Amino acid sequence: SDDYAEALKQPVDAATPAHALPENWWTWPTALGKKDSDLEVTKRQWGAFYGTDLELQLRRRGIDTIILCGISTNIGVESTARNAWELGFNLIIAEDACSAASSEQHQSSMMHIFPRIGRVRSVEDILNAL
């Protein structure tokens, strides 16, 4: 939720940075469009599978490959990618449709993590392959 009410609150050494997300982060971008048939999953934690029925919804539809993009490369995207890989899904990560707080954080995931659990491609390459 927009107020993080359901966020886990274990003791940590580094708190979430203040203003880590833009003010309108909870609002669906109208430019993306939305159809009644679209599946909407509300993330409850860093990864999209935690506390959601995402796996069930994908399997019901026979989906075995996930194209991932988003913010933040080394947190939300990487957590979702690792969970998806552990659940046996094929992964394609859209390198130029992800971002992180720094180039170093983004590149670390793209160069060291994602190639071991999926395929890293540009949006153009992904669209051309569809």
N, CA, C and O atoms as a MOPAC input file, in Angstrom:
PM7 MOZYME 1SCF
protein

 N      0.83800 1    -1.18800 1     0.00000 1
 C      0.00000 1     0.00000 1     0.00000 1
 C      0.87900 1     1.24600 1     0.00000 1
 O      2.08600 1     1.17800 1     0.23300 1
 N      0.25700 1     2.36100 1    -0.26100 1
 C      1.04100 1     3.59600 1    -0.36200 1
 C      1.64600 1     4.04000 1     0.96000 1
 O      2.53600 1     4.89000 1     0.97600 1
 N      1.17600 1     3.47500 1     2.07300 1
 C      1.74300 1     3.84600 1     3.37400 1
 C      2.62100 1     2.75000 1     3.98300 1
 O      3.03000 1     2.85600 1     5.13900 1
 N      2.91400 1     1.69200 1     3.20800 1
 C      3.77700 1     0.58200 1     3.63600 1
 C      3.23600 1    -0.15500 1     4.86600 1
 O      4.01100 1    -0.77900 1     5.59000 1
 N      1.93700 1    -0.09600 1     5.11400 1
 C      1.35500 1    -0.67300 1     6.33200 1
 C      1.65300 1    -2.15900 1     6.46900 1
 O      1.83100 1    -2.65000 1     7.58400 1
 N      1.71100 1    -2.87900 1     5.35900 1
 C      1.93500 1    -4.32300 1     5.42600 1
 C      3.40900 1    -4.71300 1     5.29200 1
 O      3.72700 1    -5.90200 1     5.26600 1
 N      4.29200 1    -3.75500 1     5.21000 1
 C      5.72000 1    -4.03800 1     5.05700 1
 C      6.26500 1    -4.75300 1     6.29100 1
 O      5.86500 1    -4.47700 1     7.42200 1
 N      7.18600 1    -5.67500 1     6.03800 1
 C      7.84900 1    -6.35700 1     7.14200 1
 C      8.72400 1    -5.35600 1     7.89100 1
 O      9.24400 1    -4.40700 1     7.30400 1
 N      8.87700 1    -5.57600 1     9.17100 1
 C      9.59000 1    -4.58200 1     9.98400 1
 C     10.63100 1    -5.21500 1    10.90400 1
 O     10.74200 1    -4.84000 1    12.07100 1
 N     11.39000 1    -6.17000 1    10.38200 1
 C     12.45600 1    -6.76500 1    11.17800 1
 C     13.58100 1    -5.74900 1    11.38900 1
 O     13.72000 1    -4.80100 1    10.61500 1
 N     14.38300 1    -5.95100 1    12.44100 1
 C     15.53400 1    -5.06000 1    12.64400 1
 C     16.53900 1    -5.21700 1    11.49600 1
 O     16.86900 1    -6.33700 1    11.10600 1
 N     17.01500 1    -4.11100 1    10.96900 1
 C     17.99100 1    -4.11700 1     9.87300 1
 C     19.06800 1    -3.06900 1    10.15100 1
 O     18.86800 1    -2.16000 1    10.95700 1
 N     20.20000 1    -3.20500 1     9.48300 1
 C     21.28300 1    -2.23800 1     9.64500 1
 C     21.08900 1    -0.98400 1     8.79700 1
 O     21.52000 1     0.10100 1     9.18700 1
 N     20.44200 1    -1.12600 1     7.64000 1
 C     20.25400 1     0.01700 1     6.74600 1
 C     18.76800 1     0.20400 1     6.47600 1
 O     18.13500 1    -0.63300 1     5.83200 1
 N     18.23000 1     1.27900 1     6.96000 1
 C     16.80500 1     1.56200 1     6.76200 1
 C     16.53600 1     1.93400 1     5.30800 1
 O     17.43900 1     2.34900 1     4.58300 1
 N     15.29100 1     1.77900 1     4.89900 1
 C     14.88600 1     2.21700 1     3.57200 1
 C     15.11000 1     3.72300 1     3.47500 1
 O     14.70500 1     4.46900 1     4.36600 1
 N     15.74900 1     4.16900 1     2.40100 1
 C     15.99400 1     5.60800 1     2.27600 1
 C     14.68300 1     6.39000 1     2.24700 1
 O     13.71400 1     5.96500 1     1.61700 1
 N     14.65700 1     7.51000 1     2.91600 1
 C     13.49000 1     8.38500 1     2.83900 1
 C     13.34200 1     8.86100 1     1.39900 1
 O     14.33500 1     9.15700 1     0.73500 1
 N     12.14300 1     8.93100 1     0.93100 1
 C     11.85200 1     9.38900 1    -0.43000 1
 C     12.47900 1     8.47600 1    -1.48200 1
 O     12.91600 1     8.94100 1    -2.53400 1
 N     12.52200 1     7.18400 1    -1.19500 1
 C     13.09700 1     6.23600 1    -2.14500 1
 C     12.22200 1     6.08000 1    -3.37900 1
 O     12.71400 1     5.72700 1    -4.45100 1
 N     10.93700 1     6.34000 1    -3.23500 1
 C     10.00700 1     6.20400 1    -4.35000 1
 C      9.36700 1     7.55300 1    -4.65800 1
 O      9.19800 1     8.38100 1    -3.76300 1
 N      9.01000 1     7.77500 1    -5.92300 1
 C      8.33100 1     9.03200 1    -6.25100 1
 C      6.97300 1     9.10900 1    -5.55200 1
 O      6.39900 1     8.08300 1    -5.18500 1
 N      6.47400 1    10.30500 1    -5.37500 1
 C      5.22700 1    10.51200 1    -4.63900 1
 C      4.05500 1     9.73800 1    -5.24100 1
 O      3.18400 1     9.27800 1    -4.50300 1
 N      4.01800 1     9.58900 1    -6.54000 1
 C      2.89700 1     8.91800 1    -7.20100 1
 C      3.17400 1     7.44600 1    -7.51400 1
 O      2.53500 1     6.88300 1    -8.40300 1
 N      4.09900 1     6.82000 1    -6.81300 1
 C      4.52300 1     5.45300 1    -7.13900 1
 C      3.38700 1     4.45300 1    -7.08500 1
 O      3.46400 1     3.42200 1    -7.75300 1
 N      2.35600 1     4.70500 1    -6.33600 1
 C      1.26200 1     3.74900 1    -6.14000 1
 C      0.22200 1     3.85400 1    -7.25100 1
 O     -0.65200 1     2.99200 1    -7.34900 1
 N      0.29400 1     4.87500 1    -8.07900 1
 C     -0.69700 1     5.13000 1    -9.11900 1
 C     -0.30800 1     4.42300 1   -10.41600 1
 O      0.83200 1     4.52600 1   -10.87000 1
 N     -1.27100 1     3.70000 1   -11.01100 1
 C     -1.02500 1     3.01500 1   -12.28000 1
 C     -0.86200 1     4.06200 1   -13.37800 1
 O     -1.72300 1     4.92900 1   -13.52800 1
 N      0.23200 1     4.00000 1   -14.15400 1
 C      0.45000 1     4.98000 1   -15.22700 1
 C     -0.58800 1     4.81100 1   -16.33900 1
 O     -0.65000 1     3.75400 1   -16.96700 1
 N     -1.38700 1     5.81900 1   -16.58600 1
 C     -2.44200 1     5.72100 1   -17.60200 1
 C     -1.85800 1     5.48800 1   -18.99100 1
 O     -2.52300 1     4.89800 1   -19.84200 1
 N     -0.63700 1     5.93600 1   -19.23500 1
 C     -0.00900 1     5.74100 1   -20.54300 1
 C      0.17900 1     4.26400 1   -20.87200 1
 O      0.24600 1     3.89300 1   -22.04400 1
 N      0.26500 1     3.42200 1   -19.84700 1
 C      0.42800 1     1.98400 1   -20.08600 1
 C     -0.87500 1     1.31900 1   -20.50400 1
 O     -0.86600 1     0.23100 1   -21.08000 1
 N     -1.97900 1     1.96300 1   -20.21700 1
 C     -3.26900 1     1.35900 1   -20.53200 1
 C     -3.55400 1     0.19100 1   -19.60400 1
 O     -2.64600 1    -0.36000 1   -18.98300 1
 N     -4.82100 1    -0.17900 1   -19.51700 1
 C     -5.20300 1    -1.29300 1   -18.65900 1
 C     -6.50100 1    -1.87100 1   -19.19200 1
 O     -7.47800 1    -1.15000 1   -19.39100 1
 N     -6.50300 1    -3.19200 1   -19.42300 1
 C     -7.69000 1    -3.87400 1   -19.91900 1
 C     -8.35000 1    -4.63700 1   -18.77900 1
 O     -7.69800 1    -4.98900 1   -17.79600 1
 N     -9.63800 1    -4.88600 1   -18.91800 1
 C    -10.36100 1    -5.65900 1   -17.90500 1
 C     -9.76900 1    -7.05400 1   -17.73800 1
 O     -9.85100 1    -7.64000 1   -16.65800 1
 N     -9.17400 1    -7.58600 1   -18.80100 1
 C     -8.60700 1    -8.93800 1   -18.74600 1
 C     -7.21600 1    -8.97800 1   -18.11200 1
 O     -6.68600 1   -10.06200 1   -17.86600 1
 N     -6.62200 1    -7.82400 1   -17.84600 1
 C     -5.29200 1    -7.78100 1   -17.22700 1
 C     -5.34200 1    -8.33100 1   -15.81000 1
 O     -6.28700 1    -8.07500 1   -15.06400 1
 N     -4.32900 1    -9.07600 1   -15.45500 1
 C     -4.19200 1    -9.61200 1   -14.10600 1
 C     -3.43700 1    -8.60100 1   -13.25800 1
 O     -2.35500 1    -8.15200 1   -13.63800 1
 N     -3.99700 1    -8.24500 1   -12.12400 1
 C     -3.35000 1    -7.28800 1   -11.22300 1
 C     -2.92800 1    -8.00300 1    -9.94900 1
 O     -3.74800 1    -8.62000 1    -9.26800 1
 N     -1.63800 1    -7.91200 1    -9.63500 1
 C     -1.08800 1    -8.52600 1    -8.42600 1
 C     -0.47700 1    -7.41200 1    -7.58600 1
 O      0.36600 1    -6.65600 1    -8.07000 1
 N     -0.89500 1    -7.31300 1    -6.34500 1
 C     -0.34900 1    -6.30400 1    -5.44200 1
 C      0.82500 1    -6.89700 1    -4.68500 1
 O      0.66100 1    -7.82700 1    -3.89500 1
 N      2.00900 1    -6.35500 1    -4.93200 1
 C      3.20100 1    -6.83700 1    -4.23200 1
 C      3.09700 1    -6.52500 1    -2.74900 1
 O      2.60200 1    -5.47100 1    -2.35100 1
 N      3.57100 1    -7.45800 1    -1.94400 1
 C      3.54100 1    -7.29000 1    -0.49400 1
 C      4.94300 1    -7.14000 1     0.09400 1
 O      5.10400 1    -6.79900 1     1.26600 1
 N      5.94100 1    -7.39500 1    -0.72600 1
 C      7.32400 1    -7.37000 1    -0.27100 1
 C      8.19800 1    -7.10500 1    -1.49300 1
 O      7.67600 1    -6.79400 1    -2.56400 1
 N      9.48800 1    -7.22000 1    -1.35800 1
 C     10.38100 1    -6.93100 1    -2.47600 1
 C     10.05500 1    -7.76500 1    -3.70300 1
 O     10.00000 1    -7.23600 1    -4.81400 1
 N      9.83900 1    -9.06000 1    -3.51900 1
 C      9.53000 1    -9.94800 1    -4.62800 1
 C      8.03100 1   -10.03900 1    -4.86300 1
 O      7.24400 1    -9.96900 1    -3.91800 1
 N      7.63600 1   -10.19500 1    -6.12200 1
 C      6.21400 1   -10.21900 1    -6.48100 1
 C      5.50900 1   -11.50900 1    -6.07700 1
 O      4.27900 1   -11.55500 1    -6.09600 1
 N      6.24200 1   -12.55300 1    -5.71500 1
 C      5.60700 1   -13.82000 1    -5.35000 1
 C      5.22700 1   -13.89000 1    -3.87300 1
 O      4.30900 1   -14.62600 1    -3.51200 1
 N      5.90600 1   -13.14600 1    -3.02400 1
 C      5.67200 1   -13.20900 1    -1.58300 1
 C      4.26400 1   -12.71900 1    -1.24000 1
 O      3.90300 1   -11.58700 1    -1.56100 1
 N      3.47900 1   -13.56400 1    -0.59300 1
 C      2.16200 1   -13.16700 1    -0.11100 1
 C      1.13900 1   -12.88100 1    -1.19300 1
 O      0.13300 1   -12.22200 1    -0.93200 1
 N      1.38000 1   -13.37200 1    -2.41800 1
 C      0.43700 1   -13.15500 1    -3.52300 1
 C      0.08500 1   -14.49700 1    -4.15700 1
 O      0.67600 1   -15.52700 1    -3.83500 1
 N     -0.87900 1   -14.46500 1    -5.05500 1
 C     -1.23400 1   -15.68000 1    -5.79100 1
 C     -0.64100 1   -15.65400 1    -7.20200 1
 O     -1.17200 1   -16.29200 1    -8.11100 1
 N      0.45100 1   -14.92300 1    -7.38400 1
 C      1.06000 1   -14.78300 1    -8.70500 1
 C      1.42900 1   -16.13000 1    -9.31500 1
 O      1.12000 1   -16.38500 1   -10.47900 1
 N      2.08400 1   -16.99400 1    -8.54700 1
 C      2.46700 1   -18.29900 1    -9.09700 1
 C      1.23400 1   -19.06000 1    -9.57100 1
 O      1.23200 1   -19.60600 1   -10.67400 1
 N      0.20400 1   -19.10000 1    -8.76300 1
 C     -1.02900 1   -19.79800 1    -9.11700 1
 C     -1.63200 1   -19.22500 1   -10.39700 1
 O     -2.02900 1   -19.97600 1   -11.28800 1
 N     -1.70000 1   -17.91300 1   -10.49100 1
 C     -2.28700 1   -17.28000 1   -11.67300 1
 C     -1.48000 1   -17.57700 1   -12.94000 1
 O     -2.06000 1   -17.80500 1   -14.00200 1
 N     -0.17000 1   -17.57700 1   -12.83900 1
 C      0.67300 1   -17.89400 1   -13.99800 1
 C      0.49900 1   -19.34600 1   -14.41800 1
 O      0.33700 1   -19.63500 1   -15.60400 1
 N      0.53100 1   -20.25400 1   -13.46300 1
 C      0.40500 1   -21.68200 1   -13.78300 1
 C     -0.97200 1   -22.00500 1   -14.34800 1
 O     -1.07600 1   -22.81100 1   -15.27300 1
 N     -2.02300 1   -21.40500 1   -13.82200 1
 C     -3.38300 1   -21.61600 1   -14.35400 1
 C     -3.46400 1   -21.24300 1   -15.82300 1
 O     -4.23400 1   -21.83700 1   -16.57800 1
 N     -2.68100 1   -20.27200 1   -16.22400 1
 C     -2.69900 1   -19.79800 1   -17.60200 1
 C     -1.65200 1   -20.48400 1   -18.47600 1
 O     -1.52100 1   -20.16400 1   -19.65700 1
 N     -0.91200 1   -21.42100 1   -17.90200 1
 C      0.10700 1   -22.14000 1   -18.65900 1
 C      1.32300 1   -21.29500 1   -18.99200 1
 O      2.05100 1   -21.60000 1   -19.93700 1
 N      1.54700 1   -20.25200 1   -18.23800 1
 C      2.68400 1   -19.35600 1   -18.49000 1
 C      3.92300 1   -19.92600 1   -17.81300 1
 O      3.92500 1   -20.16800 1   -16.60600 1
 N      4.98000 1   -20.13900 1   -18.60100 1
 C      6.21900 1   -20.68000 1   -18.03700 1
 C      7.40700 1   -19.73700 1   -18.19800 1
 O      8.50100 1   -20.02100 1   -17.71000 1
 N      7.19200 1   -18.61400 1   -18.88500 1
 C      8.25400 1   -17.63800 1   -19.10900 1
 C      7.77600 1   -16.26100 1   -18.66000 1
 O      6.66800 1   -15.83400 1   -18.98500 1
 N      8.63000 1   -15.58200 1   -17.90800 1
 C      8.30500 1   -14.25700 1   -17.38000 1
 C      9.31300 1   -13.25300 1   -17.91900 1
 O     10.52100 1   -13.47800 1   -17.85800 1
 N      8.81100 1   -12.15000 1   -18.44400 1
 C      9.66100 1   -11.03200 1   -18.84700 1
 C      9.59400 1   -10.01000 1   -17.72000 1
 O      8.52300 1    -9.49500 1   -17.39800 1
 N     10.74300 1    -9.72500 1   -17.12800 1
 C     10.79900 1    -8.83400 1   -15.96500 1
 C     11.41800 1    -7.48800 1   -16.30500 1
 O     12.35700 1    -7.39300 1   -17.09600 1
 N     10.86900 1    -6.45700 1   -15.69100 1
 C     11.44100 1    -5.12100 1   -15.73800 1
 C     10.98400 1    -4.40300 1   -14.48100 1
 O     10.12400 1    -4.91200 1   -13.76200 1
 N     11.53200 1    -3.24600 1   -14.20300 1
 C     11.03100 1    -2.49000 1   -13.06800 1
 C     12.09000 1    -1.80900 1   -12.24100 1
 O     13.25000 1    -1.67700 1   -12.63200 1
 N     11.63500 1    -1.38100 1   -11.07100 1
 C     12.45000 1    -0.66600 1   -10.10000 1
 C     12.39000 1    -1.46700 1    -8.81100 1
 O     11.28900 1    -1.89200 1    -8.46100 1
 N     13.34400 1    -1.68800 1    -8.15300 1
 C     14.73000 1    -1.37900 1    -8.35600 1
 C     15.44400 1    -2.65200 1    -8.80300 1
 O     15.19900 1    -3.72600 1    -8.25300 1
 N     16.30800 1    -2.54000 1    -9.77900 1
 C     16.96400 1    -3.69900 1   -10.37500 1
 C     17.47200 1    -4.67300 1    -9.32900 1
 O     17.18000 1    -5.86700 1    -9.40000 1
 N     18.22300 1    -4.18200 1    -8.36500 1
 C     18.89800 1    -5.05600 1    -7.40400 1
 C     18.04000 1    -5.38600 1    -6.18700 1
 O     18.49700 1    -6.10300 1    -5.29700 1
 N     16.82300 1    -4.88700 1    -6.12600 1
 C     15.94900 1    -5.19400 1    -4.99200 1
 C     14.68200 1    -5.87400 1    -5.50100 1
 O     14.58400 1    -7.10000 1    -5.44400 1
 N     13.71400 1    -5.11300 1    -5.99400 1
 C     12.44300 1    -5.69300 1    -6.42500 1
 C     12.57000 1    -6.63300 1    -7.60400 1
 O     12.02900 1    -7.73900 1    -7.57600 1
 N     13.27800 1    -6.20800 1    -8.64400 1
 C     13.42000 1    -7.04600 1    -9.83300 1
 C     14.22400 1    -8.29900 1    -9.50100 1
 O     13.83700 1    -9.40700 1    -9.87400 1
 N     15.33300 1    -8.12300 1    -8.80500 1
 C     16.17200 1    -9.28000 1    -8.47000 1
 C     15.45600 1   -10.24800 1    -7.53300 1
 O     15.56800 1   -11.46200 1    -7.70800 1
 N     14.73300 1    -9.74600 1    -6.55200 1
 C     13.99400 1   -10.62900 1    -5.64000 1
 C     12.94900 1   -11.43600 1    -6.40000 1
 O     12.82400 1   -12.64400 1    -6.19500 1
 N     12.20400 1   -10.77700 1    -7.27300 1
 C     11.19700 1   -11.47200 1    -8.07400 1
 C     11.85600 1   -12.48400 1    -8.99900 1
 O     11.35500 1   -13.59900 1    -9.15000 1
 N     12.96900 1   -12.11500 1    -9.61800 1
 C     13.67500 1   -13.02900 1   -10.51800 1
 C     14.17000 1   -14.26500 1    -9.77900 1
 O     14.00900 1   -15.38400 1   -10.26600 1
 N     14.76100 1   -14.07500 1    -8.62900 1
 C     15.25400 1   -15.22200 1    -7.85400 1
 C     14.10300 1   -16.14100 1    -7.44600 1
 O     14.21500 1   -17.36200 1    -7.55600 1
 N     13.00400 1   -15.56000 1    -6.97800 1
 C     11.84200 1   -16.36900 1    -6.59800 1
 C     11.29300 1   -17.12400 1    -7.79700 1
 O     10.99400 1   -18.31300 1    -7.69500 1
 N     11.15900 1   -16.45200 1    -8.92500 1
 C     10.63300 1   -17.08500 1   -10.13500 1
 C     11.52400 1   -18.23700 1   -10.57600 1
 O     11.02900 1   -19.30500 1   -10.93700 1
 N     12.81800 1   -18.02800 1   -10.55000 1
 C     13.76100 1   -19.07900 1   -10.93700 1
 C     13.63900 1   -20.27700 1   -10.00000 1
 O     13.63000 1   -21.42300 1   -10.45000 1
 N     13.54500 1   -20.01100 1    -8.69400 1
 C     13.39500 1   -21.10300 1    -7.72600 1
 C     12.10300 1   -21.87800 1    -7.94500 1
 O     12.02500 1   -23.06000 1    -7.60900 1
 N     11.09000 1   -21.22400 1    -8.50400 1
 C      9.81000 1   -21.87400 1    -8.78300 1
 C      9.78200 1   -22.53700 1   -10.15700 1
 O      8.77400 1   -23.13300 1   -10.53800 1
 N     10.88500 1   -22.43600 1   -10.90400 1
 C     10.99300 1   -23.12900 1   -12.18200 1
 C     10.55000 1   -22.34400 1   -13.40100 1
 O     10.40400 1   -22.92700 1   -14.47600 1
 N     10.33400 1   -21.05500 1   -13.27700 1
 C      9.94500 1   -20.24400 1   -14.42800 1
 C     11.17800 1   -19.86000 1   -15.24200 1
 O     12.26500 1   -19.68700 1   -14.69100 1
 N     11.00000 1   -19.72900 1   -16.55700 1
 C     12.03100 1   -19.19800 1   -17.43800 1
 C     11.98300 1   -17.67800 1   -17.32000 1
 O     10.90700 1   -17.09100 1   -17.21200 1
 N     13.14500 1   -17.05000 1   -17.34200 1
 C     13.21100 1   -15.60200 1   -17.13600 1
 C     13.89000 1   -14.88500 1   -18.28500 1
 O     14.89400 1   -15.34500 1   -18.82800 1
 N     13.31700 1   -13.74900 1   -18.64100 1
 C     13.95300 1   -12.80100 1   -19.54000 1
 C     13.90800 1   -11.46300 1   -18.81600 1
 O     12.83500 1   -10.99800 1   -18.43200 1
 N     15.05600 1   -10.85000 1   -18.63100 1
 C     15.11600 1    -9.56800 1   -17.93800 1
 C     15.37200 1    -8.47500 1   -18.96800 1
 O     16.35600 1    -8.53000 1   -19.70700 1
 N     14.49100 1    -7.48900 1   -19.01600 1
 C     14.61800 1    -6.37000 1   -19.94900 1
 C     15.58900 1    -5.35000 1   -19.35300 1
 O     15.21600 1    -4.51200 1   -18.53300 1
 N     16.83400 1    -5.44800 1   -19.78700 1
 C     17.91100 1    -4.66300 1   -19.16800 1
 C     17.64900 1    -3.16200 1   -19.18600 1
 O     17.87800 1    -2.47600 1   -18.18900 1
 N     17.17300 1    -2.65400 1   -20.30800 1
 C     16.97500 1    -1.21100 1   -20.42200 1
 C     15.59400 1    -0.75600 1   -19.95000 1
 O     15.20600 1     0.39100 1   -20.17600 1
 N     14.85700 1    -1.64700 1   -19.29900 1
 C     13.56800 1    -1.28300 1   -18.69000 1
 C     13.62000 1    -1.49800 1   -17.18100 1
 O     12.58800 1    -1.63800 1   -16.52400 1
 N     14.83200 1    -1.52300 1   -16.64700 1
 C     15.05700 1    -1.64100 1   -15.20100 1
 C     15.93200 1    -0.47500 1   -14.76700 1
 O     16.69300 1     0.07500 1   -15.56300 1
 N     15.81900 1    -0.10800 1   -13.50800 1
 C     16.71300 1     0.92300 1   -12.97900 1
 C     16.95200 1     0.67500 1   -11.50300 1
 O     16.19200 1    -0.02700 1   -10.83600 1
 N     18.01800 1     1.26300 1   -11.01500 1
 C     18.39000 1     1.13100 1    -9.60300 1
 C     18.85300 1     2.49400 1    -9.10600 1
 O     18.95100 1     3.45000 1    -9.87400 1
 N     19.13200 1     2.56600 1    -7.82300 1
 C     19.58100 1     3.82900 1    -7.23500 1
 C     20.91800 1     4.27900 1    -7.81600 1
 O     21.21600 1     5.47300 1    -7.84700 1
 N     21.72600 1     3.31500 1    -8.27900 1
 C     23.00900 1     3.66400 1    -8.88900 1
 C     23.29300 1     2.72200 1   -10.04700 1
 O     22.75800 1     1.61500 1   -10.11700 1
 N     24.13200 1     3.17600 1   -10.94000 1
 C     24.54800 1     2.35100 1   -12.07400 1
 C     25.26100 1     1.09100 1   -11.59400 1
 O     25.10400 1     0.02200 1   -12.18400 1
 N     26.03900 1     1.21500 1   -10.53100 1
 C     26.77700 1     0.06600 1    -9.99200 1
 C     25.82200 1    -1.01700 1    -9.49100 1
 O     26.05100 1    -2.20200 1    -9.73100 1
 N     24.76600 1    -0.62200 1    -8.80300 1
 C     23.79200 1    -1.59900 1    -8.31400 1
 C     23.09500 1    -2.28800 1    -9.48500 1
 O     22.92600 1    -3.50800 1    -9.48200 1
 N     22.69600 1    -1.51100 1   -10.47700 1
 C     22.03500 1    -2.05200 1   -11.66700 1
 C     22.95200 1    -3.04000 1   -12.39000 1
 O     22.54700 1    -4.16100 1   -12.69800 1
 N     24.17700 1    -2.62100 1   -12.65400 1
 C     25.11200 1    -3.45800 1   -13.39700 1
 C     25.48600 1    -4.72700 1   -12.64400 1
 O     25.69900 1    -5.76700 1   -13.26800 1
 N     25.57100 1    -4.66800 1   -11.34000 1
 C     25.90000 1    -5.86600 1   -10.56400 1
 C     24.86700 1    -6.96200 1   -10.79500 1
 O     25.22600 1    -8.11600 1   -11.02900 1
 N     23.59100 1    -6.60800 1   -10.73200 1
 C     22.53700 1    -7.59700 1   -10.98200 1
 C     22.57700 1    -8.08300 1   -12.42600 1
 O     22.46900 1    -9.28100 1   -12.68700 1
 N     22.73200 1    -7.14900 1   -13.36500 1
 C     22.70600 1    -7.49900 1   -14.78800 1
 C     23.89100 1    -8.36300 1   -15.19800 1
 O     23.75600 1    -9.23100 1   -16.06100 1
 N     25.04500 1    -8.13600 1   -14.59100 1
 C     26.24800 1    -8.85600 1   -14.99700 1
 C     26.50600 1   -10.12600 1   -14.18600 1
 O     27.07500 1   -11.08600 1   -14.70500 1
 N     26.09400 1   -10.13800 1   -12.92300 1
 C     26.48900 1   -11.24400 1   -12.05400 1
 C     25.35200 1   -12.15800 1   -11.60700 1
 O     25.58600 1   -13.34000 1   -11.35400 1
 N     24.14600 1   -11.65000 1   -11.50300 1
 C     23.03000 1   -12.45400 1   -11.00400 1
 C     22.14000 1   -12.94700 1   -12.14000 1
 O     21.96500 1   -14.15300 1   -12.31300 1
 N     21.58500 1   -12.03600 1   -12.90300 1
 C     20.60200 1   -12.41200 1   -13.91000 1
 C     21.10500 1   -13.40000 1   -14.95900 1
 O     20.34700 1   -14.29100 1   -15.34100 1
 N     22.34400 1   -13.29100 1   -15.44800 1
 C     22.79900 1   -14.27400 1   -16.43600 1
 C     22.84100 1   -15.70500 1   -15.88900 1
 O     22.83500 1   -16.66100 1   -16.66500 1
 N     22.88200 1   -15.86000 1   -14.58100 1
 C     22.91900 1   -17.20100 1   -13.97600 1
 C     21.53400 1   -17.80300 1   -13.79800 1
 O     21.40200 1   -19.00900 1   -13.59000 1
 N     20.49300 1   -16.96300 1   -13.87900 1
 C     19.14200 1   -17.48200 1   -13.65600 1
 C     18.18400 1   -17.17900 1   -14.81000 1
 O     17.01800 1   -17.57200 1   -14.76600 1
 N     18.66500 1   -16.49200 1   -15.82800 1
 C     17.79000 1   -16.16700 1   -16.94700 1
 C     18.56900 1   -15.58500 1   -18.10500 1
 O     19.78400 1   -15.75500 1   -18.20700 1
 N     17.85600 1   -14.90000 1   -18.97200 1
 C     18.45200 1   -14.26700 1   -20.14600 1
 C     18.24800 1   -12.76100 1   -20.04600 1
 O     17.13800 1   -12.29900 1   -19.78600 1
 N     19.29900 1   -12.00900 1   -20.24900 1
 C     19.24900 1   -10.54700 1   -20.19900 1
 C     19.19800 1   -10.04000 1   -21.63800 1
 O     20.06300 1   -10.35700 1   -22.45500 1
 N     18.16500 1    -9.24500 1   -21.93300 1
 C     17.97400 1    -8.74400 1   -23.29000 1
 C     17.50000 1    -7.29600 1   -23.24600 1
 O     17.00500 1    -6.82000 1   -22.22400 1
 N     17.66100 1    -6.60600 1   -24.37100 1
 C     17.11100 1    -5.25300 1   -24.49500 1
 C     15.62200 1    -5.36800 1   -24.80900 1
 O     15.15300 1    -6.40800 1   -25.27000 1
 N     14.89200 1    -4.29800 1   -24.55700 1
 C     13.46700 1    -4.28200 1   -24.89600 1
 C     13.29800 1    -4.51900 1   -26.39200 1
 O     12.40300 1    -5.25600 1   -26.80500 1
 N     14.14300 1    -3.90500 1   -27.19900 1
 C     14.05600 1    -4.08800 1   -28.64800 1
 C     14.21800 1    -5.56200 1   -29.02400 1
 O     13.44900 1    -6.07700 1   -29.83500 1
 N     15.19800 1    -6.23700 1   -28.44900 1
 C     15.40100 1    -7.66000 1   -28.74100 1
 C     14.20000 1    -8.49500 1   -28.30700 1
 O     13.80500 1    -9.42800 1   -29.00600 1
 N     13.62600 1    -8.16600 1   -27.16300 1
 C     12.45700 1    -8.90200 1   -26.66400 1
 C     11.27800 1    -8.70900 1   -27.60900 1
 O     10.61600 1    -9.67800 1   -27.98000 1
 N     11.01300 1    -7.47200 1   -28.00000 1
 C      9.89000 1    -7.20300 1   -28.90000 1
 C     10.08400 1    -7.87200 1   -30.25300 1
 O      9.12500 1    -8.37700 1   -30.83600 1
 N     11.30900 1    -7.88000 1   -30.75600 1
 C     11.58400 1    -8.53400 1   -32.03700 1
 C     11.39400 1   -10.03900 1   -31.96900 1
 O     11.08500 1   -10.67200 1   -32.97800 1
 N     11.57700 1   -10.61800 1   -30.78800 1
 C     11.44900 1   -12.07100 1   -30.62700 1
 C      9.99600 1   -12.51600 1   -30.43200 1
 O      9.68700 1   -13.69900 1   -30.57500 1
 N      9.11800 1   -11.58700 1   -30.11100 1
 C      7.71000 1   -11.95100 1   -29.86800 1
 C      6.96400 1   -12.25900 1   -31.14900 1
 O      5.77600 1   -12.58000 1   -31.11000 1

